[in-house]
Amino acid sequence: MATNAEETQNQAGRHQEVGHKSLLQSDALYQYILETSVYPREPEPMKELRDITAKHPWNIMTTSADEGQFLNMLLKLINAKNTMEIGVYTGYSLLATALAIPDDGKILAMDINRENYELGLPVIQKAGVAHKIDFKEGPALPVLDQLIQDGKHGRFDFIFVDADKDNYLNYHKRLIELVKVGGLIGYDNTLWNGSVVAPPDALLRKYVRYYRDFVLELNKALAADPRIEICMLPVGDGITLCRRIS
């Protein structure tokens, strides 16, 4: 059995790729996926934005490159046109979405920090997709409430949530009304650094421990929600896809 010191050393040696949240136990295997499947097909604007984000002190918040590739293909498979993103950061997943939807597609993007979004905005503009994005700075809940009040039920084909975990259930209560029947909601970080199966006395970073209970509560609620079909995937830090069926 590994000692605490060995565990710390193993964690320190784990893959340092920006946005690396893979739950694969082998860093070599994750690197193989990136170098074989992801990086050779990564659009140049996404690579540029990933490099810019790597210099940001909070770069762990970014969507990983493999998850960006997954989202881009998923949006094409479902022919998404009207989408929403809650939690933008520098815009890597936002750019993946904007590149995937048609030229007349729209993304309602919300984040409490415009400064981070504006780091990636020049790349998004250079890619020719900025016209698809309606960015709103501030908390998302009031915007969602206004959309519901305005009768925008079933308007969205796809919604991606990568934001404050303690509000995920509050988001879900509203998003289930705003996504169309047959549409998808993607909740990011639903395996939360693998902490969802950590024992109570596990040594966890403070923010991981704080948000873990909210993630567990969300996962339990989604599994019991009869209005959706769900699929939890170990991509990135875990993403749960919810398909509205009623």
Coordinates of C-alpha atoms in Angstrom, one line a residue, residues 84 110 139-153 170-171 173-175 177-178:
M84 CA -26.1 28.1 -24.2
M110 CA -22.6 33.8 -19.4
P139 CA -24.7 35.6 -12.6
A140 CA -26.6 33.3 -14.8
L141 CA -29.6 32.6 -12.6
P142 CA -31.3 36.0 -13.2
V143 CA -30.8 35.6 -17.0
L144 CA -32.4 32.1 -16.9
D145 CA -35.3 33.3 -14.9
Q146 CA -35.9 36.1 -17.4
L147 CA -35.8 33.7 -20.3
I148 CA -38.4 31.6 -18.6
Q149 CA -40.5 34.6 -17.9
D150 CA -40.2 35.7 -21.5
G151 CA -41.6 32.3 -22.6
K152 CA -38.3 30.9 -24.1
H153 CA -39.3 27.3 -23.2
N170 CA -30.5 25.5 -9.3
Y171 CA -29.4 25.7 -12.9
K173 CA -34.4 23.4 -12.4
R174 CA -34.4 26.1 -15.0
L175 CA -32.5 24.6 -17.8
E177 CA -37.5 24.1 -19.2
L178 CA -35.2 26.0 -21.6

